[in-house]
Short mmCIF file of C-alpha atoms in Angstrom, two decimals:
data_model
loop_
_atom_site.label_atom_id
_atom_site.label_comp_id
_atom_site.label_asym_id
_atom_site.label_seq_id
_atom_site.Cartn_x
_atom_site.Cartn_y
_atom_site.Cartn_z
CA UNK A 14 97.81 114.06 87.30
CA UNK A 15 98.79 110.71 89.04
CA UNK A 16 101.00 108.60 87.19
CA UNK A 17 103.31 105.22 88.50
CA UNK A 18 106.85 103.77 88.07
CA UNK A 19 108.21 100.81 88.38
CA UNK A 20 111.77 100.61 90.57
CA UNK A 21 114.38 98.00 89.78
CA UNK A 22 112.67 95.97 93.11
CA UNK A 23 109.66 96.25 91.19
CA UNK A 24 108.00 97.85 93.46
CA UNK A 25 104.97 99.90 91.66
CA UNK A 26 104.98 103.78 92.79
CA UNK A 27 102.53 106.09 92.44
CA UNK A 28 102.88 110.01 92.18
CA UNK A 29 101.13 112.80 91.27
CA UNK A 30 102.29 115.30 88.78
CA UNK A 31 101.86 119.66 88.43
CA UNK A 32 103.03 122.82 87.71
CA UNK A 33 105.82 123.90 85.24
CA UNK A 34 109.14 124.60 86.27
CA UNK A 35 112.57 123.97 88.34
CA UNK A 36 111.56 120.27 89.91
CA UNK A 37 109.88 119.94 93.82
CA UNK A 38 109.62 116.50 95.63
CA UNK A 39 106.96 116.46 97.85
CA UNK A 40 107.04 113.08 100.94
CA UNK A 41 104.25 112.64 103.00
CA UNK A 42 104.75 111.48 106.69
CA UNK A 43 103.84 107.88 107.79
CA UNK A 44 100.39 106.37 107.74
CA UNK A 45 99.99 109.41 105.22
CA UNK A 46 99.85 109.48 101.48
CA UNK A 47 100.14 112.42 98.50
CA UNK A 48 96.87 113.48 99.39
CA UNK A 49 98.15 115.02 102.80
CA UNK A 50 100.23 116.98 101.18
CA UNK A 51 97.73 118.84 98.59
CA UNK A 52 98.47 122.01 100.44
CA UNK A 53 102.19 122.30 99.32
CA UNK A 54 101.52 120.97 95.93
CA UNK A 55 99.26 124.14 95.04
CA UNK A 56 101.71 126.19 96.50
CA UNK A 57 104.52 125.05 94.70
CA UNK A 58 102.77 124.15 91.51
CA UNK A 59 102.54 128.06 90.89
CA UNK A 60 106.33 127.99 89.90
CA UNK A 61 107.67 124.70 90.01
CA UNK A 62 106.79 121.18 88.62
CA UNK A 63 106.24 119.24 91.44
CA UNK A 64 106.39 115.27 92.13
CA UNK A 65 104.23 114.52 94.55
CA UNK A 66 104.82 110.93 96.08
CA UNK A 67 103.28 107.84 97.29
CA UNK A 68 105.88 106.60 99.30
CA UNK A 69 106.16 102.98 99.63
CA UNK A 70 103.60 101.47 101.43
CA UNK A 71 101.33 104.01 101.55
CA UNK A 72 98.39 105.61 98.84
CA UNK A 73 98.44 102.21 96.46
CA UNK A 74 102.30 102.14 96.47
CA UNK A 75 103.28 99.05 96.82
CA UNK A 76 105.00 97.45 100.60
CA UNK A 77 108.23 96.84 100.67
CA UNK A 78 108.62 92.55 100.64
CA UNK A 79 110.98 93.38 102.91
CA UNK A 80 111.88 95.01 106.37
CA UNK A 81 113.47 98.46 104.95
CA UNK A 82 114.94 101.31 107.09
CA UNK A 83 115.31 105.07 106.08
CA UNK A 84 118.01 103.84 103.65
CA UNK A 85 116.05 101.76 101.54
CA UNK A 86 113.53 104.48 101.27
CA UNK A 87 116.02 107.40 100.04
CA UNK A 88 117.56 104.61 98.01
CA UNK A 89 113.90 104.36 96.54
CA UNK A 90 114.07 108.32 96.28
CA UNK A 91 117.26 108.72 94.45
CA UNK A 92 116.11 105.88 91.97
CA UNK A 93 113.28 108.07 91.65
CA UNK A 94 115.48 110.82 90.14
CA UNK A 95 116.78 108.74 88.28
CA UNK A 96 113.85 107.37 86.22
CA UNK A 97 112.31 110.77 85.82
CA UNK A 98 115.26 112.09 84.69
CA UNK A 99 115.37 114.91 87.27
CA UNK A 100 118.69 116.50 86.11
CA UNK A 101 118.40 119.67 87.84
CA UNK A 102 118.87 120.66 91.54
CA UNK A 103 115.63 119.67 93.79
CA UNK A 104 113.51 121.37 95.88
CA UNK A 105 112.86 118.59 98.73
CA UNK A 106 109.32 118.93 101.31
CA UNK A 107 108.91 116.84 103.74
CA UNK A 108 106.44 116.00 106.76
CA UNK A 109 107.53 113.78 109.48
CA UNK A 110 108.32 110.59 107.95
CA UNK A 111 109.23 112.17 104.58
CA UNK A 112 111.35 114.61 106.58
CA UNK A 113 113.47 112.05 107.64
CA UNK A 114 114.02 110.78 104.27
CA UNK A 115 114.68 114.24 102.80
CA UNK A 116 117.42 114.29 105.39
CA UNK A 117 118.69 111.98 104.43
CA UNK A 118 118.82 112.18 100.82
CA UNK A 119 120.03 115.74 101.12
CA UNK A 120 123.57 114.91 103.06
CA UNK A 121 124.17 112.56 100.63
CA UNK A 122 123.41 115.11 97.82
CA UNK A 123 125.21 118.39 98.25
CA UNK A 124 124.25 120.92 95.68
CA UNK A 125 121.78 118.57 93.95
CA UNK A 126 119.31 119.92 96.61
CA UNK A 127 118.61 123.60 96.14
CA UNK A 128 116.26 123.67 99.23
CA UNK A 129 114.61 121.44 101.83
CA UNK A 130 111.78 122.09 103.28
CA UNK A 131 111.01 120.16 106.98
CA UNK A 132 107.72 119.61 108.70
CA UNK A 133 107.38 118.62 111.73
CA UNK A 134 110.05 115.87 110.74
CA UNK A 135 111.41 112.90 112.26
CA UNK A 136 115.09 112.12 112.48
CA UNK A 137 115.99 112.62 116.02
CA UNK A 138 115.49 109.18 118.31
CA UNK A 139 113.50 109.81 121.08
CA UNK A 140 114.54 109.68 124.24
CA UNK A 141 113.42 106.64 126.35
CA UNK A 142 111.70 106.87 129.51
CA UNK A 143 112.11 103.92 132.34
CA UNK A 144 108.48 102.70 131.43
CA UNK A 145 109.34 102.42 127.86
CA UNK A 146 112.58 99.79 128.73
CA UNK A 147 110.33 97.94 131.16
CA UNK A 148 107.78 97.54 128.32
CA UNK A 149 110.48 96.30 125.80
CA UNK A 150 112.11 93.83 128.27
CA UNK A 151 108.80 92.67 128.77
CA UNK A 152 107.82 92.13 125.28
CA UNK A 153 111.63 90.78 124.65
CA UNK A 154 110.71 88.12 127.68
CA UNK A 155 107.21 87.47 126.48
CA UNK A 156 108.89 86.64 123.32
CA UNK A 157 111.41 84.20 124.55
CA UNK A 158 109.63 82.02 126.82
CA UNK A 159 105.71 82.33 125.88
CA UNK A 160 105.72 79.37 122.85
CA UNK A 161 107.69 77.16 125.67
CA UNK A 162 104.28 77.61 127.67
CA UNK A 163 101.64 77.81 125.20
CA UNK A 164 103.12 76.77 122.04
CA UNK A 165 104.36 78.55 118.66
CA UNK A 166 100.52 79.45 117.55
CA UNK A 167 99.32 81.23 120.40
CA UNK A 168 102.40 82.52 121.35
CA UNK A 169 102.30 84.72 118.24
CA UNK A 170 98.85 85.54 118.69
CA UNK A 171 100.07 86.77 122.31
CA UNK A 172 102.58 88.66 120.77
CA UNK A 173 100.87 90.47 118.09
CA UNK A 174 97.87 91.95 121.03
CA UNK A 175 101.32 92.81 123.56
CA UNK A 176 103.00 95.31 120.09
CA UNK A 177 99.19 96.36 119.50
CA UNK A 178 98.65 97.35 122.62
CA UNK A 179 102.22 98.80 123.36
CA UNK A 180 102.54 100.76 119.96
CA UNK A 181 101.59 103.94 118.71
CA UNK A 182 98.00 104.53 116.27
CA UNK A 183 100.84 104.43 113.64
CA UNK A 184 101.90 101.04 114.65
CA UNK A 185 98.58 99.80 115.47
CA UNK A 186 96.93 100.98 112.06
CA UNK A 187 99.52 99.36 109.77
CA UNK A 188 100.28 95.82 108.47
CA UNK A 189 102.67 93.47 109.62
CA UNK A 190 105.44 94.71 107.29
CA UNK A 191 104.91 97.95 107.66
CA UNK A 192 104.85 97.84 111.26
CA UNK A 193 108.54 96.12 111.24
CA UNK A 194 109.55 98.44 108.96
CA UNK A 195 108.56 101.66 110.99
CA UNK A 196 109.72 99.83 113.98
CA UNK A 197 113.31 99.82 111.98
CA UNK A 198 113.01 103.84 111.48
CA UNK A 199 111.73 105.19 114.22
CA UNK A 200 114.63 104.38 115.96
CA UNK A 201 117.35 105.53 113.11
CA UNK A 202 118.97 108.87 114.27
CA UNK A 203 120.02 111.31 111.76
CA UNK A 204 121.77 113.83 113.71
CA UNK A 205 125.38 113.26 112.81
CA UNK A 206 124.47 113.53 108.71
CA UNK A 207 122.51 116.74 109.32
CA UNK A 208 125.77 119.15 109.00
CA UNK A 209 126.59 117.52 105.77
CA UNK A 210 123.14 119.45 104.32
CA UNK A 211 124.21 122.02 102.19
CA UNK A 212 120.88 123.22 101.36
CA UNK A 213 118.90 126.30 102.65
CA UNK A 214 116.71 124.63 105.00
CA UNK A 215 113.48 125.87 106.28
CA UNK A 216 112.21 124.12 109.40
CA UNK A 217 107.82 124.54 110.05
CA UNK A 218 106.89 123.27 113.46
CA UNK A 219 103.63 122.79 115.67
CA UNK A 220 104.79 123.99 119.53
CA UNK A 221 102.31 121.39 120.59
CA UNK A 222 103.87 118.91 118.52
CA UNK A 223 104.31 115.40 121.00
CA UNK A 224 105.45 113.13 118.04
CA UNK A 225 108.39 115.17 116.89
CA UNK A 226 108.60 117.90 119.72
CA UNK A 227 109.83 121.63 119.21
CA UNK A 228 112.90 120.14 120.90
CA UNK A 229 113.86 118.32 117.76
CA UNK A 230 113.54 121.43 115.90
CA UNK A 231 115.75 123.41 117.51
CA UNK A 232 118.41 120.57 117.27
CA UNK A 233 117.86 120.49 113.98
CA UNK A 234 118.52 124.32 113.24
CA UNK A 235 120.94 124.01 115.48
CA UNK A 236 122.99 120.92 113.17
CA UNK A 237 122.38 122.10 109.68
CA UNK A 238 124.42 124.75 108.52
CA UNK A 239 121.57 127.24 106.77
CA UNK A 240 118.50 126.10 108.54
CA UNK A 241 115.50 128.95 109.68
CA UNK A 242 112.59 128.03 112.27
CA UNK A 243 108.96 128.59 112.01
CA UNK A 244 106.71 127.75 114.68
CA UNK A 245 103.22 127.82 115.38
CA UNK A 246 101.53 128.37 118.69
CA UNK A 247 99.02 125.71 119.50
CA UNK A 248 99.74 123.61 116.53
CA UNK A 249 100.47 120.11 116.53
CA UNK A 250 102.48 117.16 114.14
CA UNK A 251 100.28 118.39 111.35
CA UNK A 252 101.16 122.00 111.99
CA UNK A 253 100.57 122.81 108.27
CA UNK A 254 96.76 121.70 108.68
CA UNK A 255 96.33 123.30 111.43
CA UNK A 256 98.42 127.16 110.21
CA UNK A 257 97.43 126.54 106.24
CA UNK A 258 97.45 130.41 105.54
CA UNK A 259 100.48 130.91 107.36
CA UNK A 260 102.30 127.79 106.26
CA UNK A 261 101.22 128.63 102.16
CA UNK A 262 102.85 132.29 102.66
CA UNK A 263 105.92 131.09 104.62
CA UNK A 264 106.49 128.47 101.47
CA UNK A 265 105.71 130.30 99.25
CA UNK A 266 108.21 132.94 99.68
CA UNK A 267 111.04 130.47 100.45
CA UNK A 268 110.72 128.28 97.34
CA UNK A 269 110.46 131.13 95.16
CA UNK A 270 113.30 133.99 96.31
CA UNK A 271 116.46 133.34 94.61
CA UNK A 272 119.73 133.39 96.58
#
């Protein structure tokens, strides 16, 4: 059932609602939306009451009026809690984007997370290639000097085809907000809060993942404390769309044993 709340911002945000049980919070990754996720709200539904979100932004939530970073958004998450009056430890799923969120939110958390669940998540900054700094000197020069030559107007006209060009489908797809916004995140790096997780973590990878490579993965297991891989041969970023059977089982069982 989808529902909506209002944050103190007043930002509307919509959710959908299932199942019976000890709470799961289901975040979808970016350019996404709660409908991406259908596949672990079944699955958990069987036991659990899950909240699966719209995160700002995306699936009729509303943007952000401002450029937020991963802060903001677990900031929005936590007031989430709060107005649902989640009052039990959380079971936390995220995909990419929403991964990096659930980090997040779960080293600030401690026991108030009872498990996380991470897909193919972001978290870790990339590292740069020489072609990527010329581009962004480039665009930073562009920038600077192209409304001396052809004035404010089409300077920003200029500038908008140069990020459109340069960015990713993500970045190319979204509005001007949201593209400052995942500008912002994308290059947040979680890795020192990651040992503060005290959650059983469970990480689900694509090996052919080239947004959020293996790589990542293995740091990950490798920073928090009680973290397990799962990786899929020949799956990419959406590894769970492209394993479903495996990925259902594998949840399955890990939301449900009890330690």
């Amino acid at each position: 059932m989808e529902q909506s709340i209002t944050l103190r911002s007043g930002l509307k945000m919509r959710y959908n609602v299932s199942g019976e049980g000890s709470p799961v919070i289901i975040m979808h990754g970016w350019g996404c939306n709660s409908s991406t996720m259908a596949l672990f709200e079944q699955v958990a539904a069987e036991q659990h009451k899950v909240f699966n979100l719209n995160m700002p932004g995306f699936g009729g939530s509303d943007e952000p009026s401002e450029v937020w970073g991963v802060d903001d958004y677990t900031r929005a998450l936590e007031e989430f809690v709060s107005l649902c009056a989640i009052d039990e430890p959380v079971c936390i799923i995220g995909h990419s984007f929403g991964g990096r969120v659930g980090i997040l939110y779960s080293s600030r958390h401690g026991s108030a997370v009872a498990k996380l669940v991470l897909v193919d998540a972001a978290g870790i900054k990339p590292r740069r290639s020489f072609k990527y700094y010329v581009k962004v000197y480039s665009f930073k020069a562009a920038r600077r000097l192209s409304p001396m030559i052809m004035g404010k107007k089409r300077a920003e006209a200029l500038i908008e085809r140069m990020r459109a060009r340069a960015g990713s489908s993500d970045y190319a797809s979204a509005s001007p907000m949201m593209r400052r916004i995942l500008s912002r995140c994308v290059n947040e790096d979680l890795k020192s809060v990651m040992p503060r997780i005290k959650a059983s973590t469970l990480l689900i990878w694509g090996e052919k993942d080239t947004a959020t490579p293996l790589s990542d993965a293995k740091t990950m297991q490798r920073l928090i404390p009680d973290a397990g891989l799962v990786s899929y041969p020949e799956a990419g970023h959406f590894s769970f769309l492209d394993r479903p059977a495996q990925t259902a089982a594998v949840v399955r069982s890990f939301l449900n044993v009890k330690e």
